[in-house]
């Protein structure tokens, strides 16, 4: 563990003033938050099986579903890291700050004077000099910590242990780090009891927690021969409500538990711990040792089911199906394990898009299994497969889910999809009833805005403009998960469109200008800018000038930390930054982002960015853009956009996209959305590489270009992938008369699907056509790719920003300008 971070020190050492250490201590709203949480958990932990009960621990793990709920949907994107709603701009003099944060709040403790000299000595390995320099300094926590760490580096174990132990008790932001290092110092002195005590004091949730539990277990096993105690030390690592397939620490813990069981002659426990490695972490490096331990022993059915579920969660669908197909003939419903196995089998078939077979597998589960955790999920997956091949059957399935499980997280989803299918089938009354029920019973759910927008679309088609406007206004008033930046942008865009049809052009133009300015890097910002270019050119020019104005980093600060100021990881991370500690960024990245305000998340980005941690800042920026960024696209947010939209592989993109007559920014955006610039990306359906090409499609394009493509794995080469992806997109664009929206939709769903949708909506303008794409994945995909292309032009094109032409009606007359 070190303190060095030269980039941060160079950036922040010479800011205006040095803040004293009590500032960080003041941030610590609950000084022993993690310790209190640990104490609160103790009664629950005492209700668990006795320490060392390995068999019960393993059986508990095998009885848990290993199939994450994210696999229930066709859209298998990761769950949002946080959920934020739109924010209205607030003038600096009008706001009430929760915790005002300035750039100077990041200033190093070691920026000047004797402390700077001591830190330089420490960084240079002159630890004795560092301690001597600090002897006459006031005993503030930074001084005490640097002295203790210098003693540790000098191998003065007793001094380091004593000083770190004292600091752990008096300075909460460093509590867990100090306990961990004190434990290591006591280990060096062979004081096992003290070491175990300090390892045990590291709080659950702390970044050092797992390392501390392994350290504790190692001492109990090897020095104290307390095998049951060692198992108890590792139990929190494996006993989790959220299984993490192939998590190396969990797999290592299970393998260690197996060894400890053998020491205690608990051969059943050893057997089950090895099964846990094999089933829950099938591709970890610990598996060969587990398989060796399972030699000549039975593979228990419940562990086979758990392994199949794990394989399915890792998108190894075929292997999961093979395993389940061998087991299902011997498993009868409604046995709970049989219910799990049949549900996993149906889900795997749905993932493979074998919907008729999925329906056949899932209907018996819905009819016979009453597990309240499994049955609503089975109804949901069944409803999806029915919606593809038996749409009339899907409506009662979805309504049954909402009726039988009204408080389940899927209830509002089910009502929305039932309404969507009812509209497709021409049953408007049933659709509106389902939408009204959703809006009434789930106003804070993530489908409330979707339901209101669907109602708007129905009223708009009927010419009921007042009712349509009322639905859009309600979207803007929503709170909770349903209120996102995109949902509000969409509502404002279509409210502007509706106001124009009512002859209220000035109101419409003002609203459209707001959408264009606040969402320039989004689909609706692009649409708004494109409309203004035709309907209010002077407003369009004003927006473009505003967006192209240079950004000043100094205009970022201050920002409000909000409730982030009470997060233990945030408080510790800020303290580590001021200590110039190399793990500061990792600590800040460990902050729980759920339930935070958008400004707090932006603050997290800017702290990392200003401190030189660009890679970590980029991950925050990516999440912000994926989950909604409501602030105007100006100076502060421009930094976030630049991090979220990198020019990765730009030379290859420019070369091959121009050869294919594709806008390089469009191709850059497509790659970003397809693979997040991971050249080794593999989708659950078999798409490969940066542009996520299916092998069959890639081989066909390669033949047209007379390019050798030896094997599908060649698509993991960025040069090959970008060349073929650009050529494929260029061909699609030519097929659809240069229309980028139709080409991008074809890239996702296939040109045949786009032909059908164009025939279905022959008179729709481009924005209307995109809103009516019947496949949700493709609809969102078109918006994301074209919005991302707009972001690239906003950030990197200084002379001209593309707009889309869609004023005329018809299928092929909406090219780019």
PDB file of C-alpha atoms in Angstrom, residues 97 138 204 218 221 300 440 465 473 498 532 633 659 666:
ATOM      1  CA  UNK A  97     -26.361  23.706  -1.052  1.00  0.00           C
ATOM      2  CA  UNK A 138       1.088  19.151  14.820  1.00  0.00           C
ATOM      3  CA  UNK A 204     -18.170  -5.120   5.467  1.00  0.00           C
ATOM      4  CA  UNK A 218      -5.041 -17.830   6.883  1.00  0.00           C
ATOM      5  CA  UNK A 221      -5.951 -22.068   9.721  1.00  0.00           C
ATOM      6  CA  UNK A 300     -25.612 -33.869  -7.201  1.00  0.00           C
ATOM      7  CA  UNK A 440     -52.527   4.655 -11.615  1.00  0.00           C
ATOM      8  CA  UNK A 465     -54.580  17.289 -29.260  1.00  0.00           C
ATOM      9  CA  UNK A 473     -47.250  17.365 -19.471  1.00  0.00           C
ATOM     10  CA  UNK A 498     -48.065  19.257 -31.294  1.00  0.00           C
ATOM     11  CA  UNK A 532     -35.203  24.320 -36.302  1.00  0.00           C
ATOM     12  CA  UNK A 633     -24.436  20.550 -23.254  1.00  0.00           C
ATOM     13  CA  UNK A 659     -13.973   4.012 -48.555  1.00  0.00           C
ATOM     14  CA  UNK A 666     -21.809   7.591 -37.806  1.00  0.00           C
TER      15      UNK A 666
END
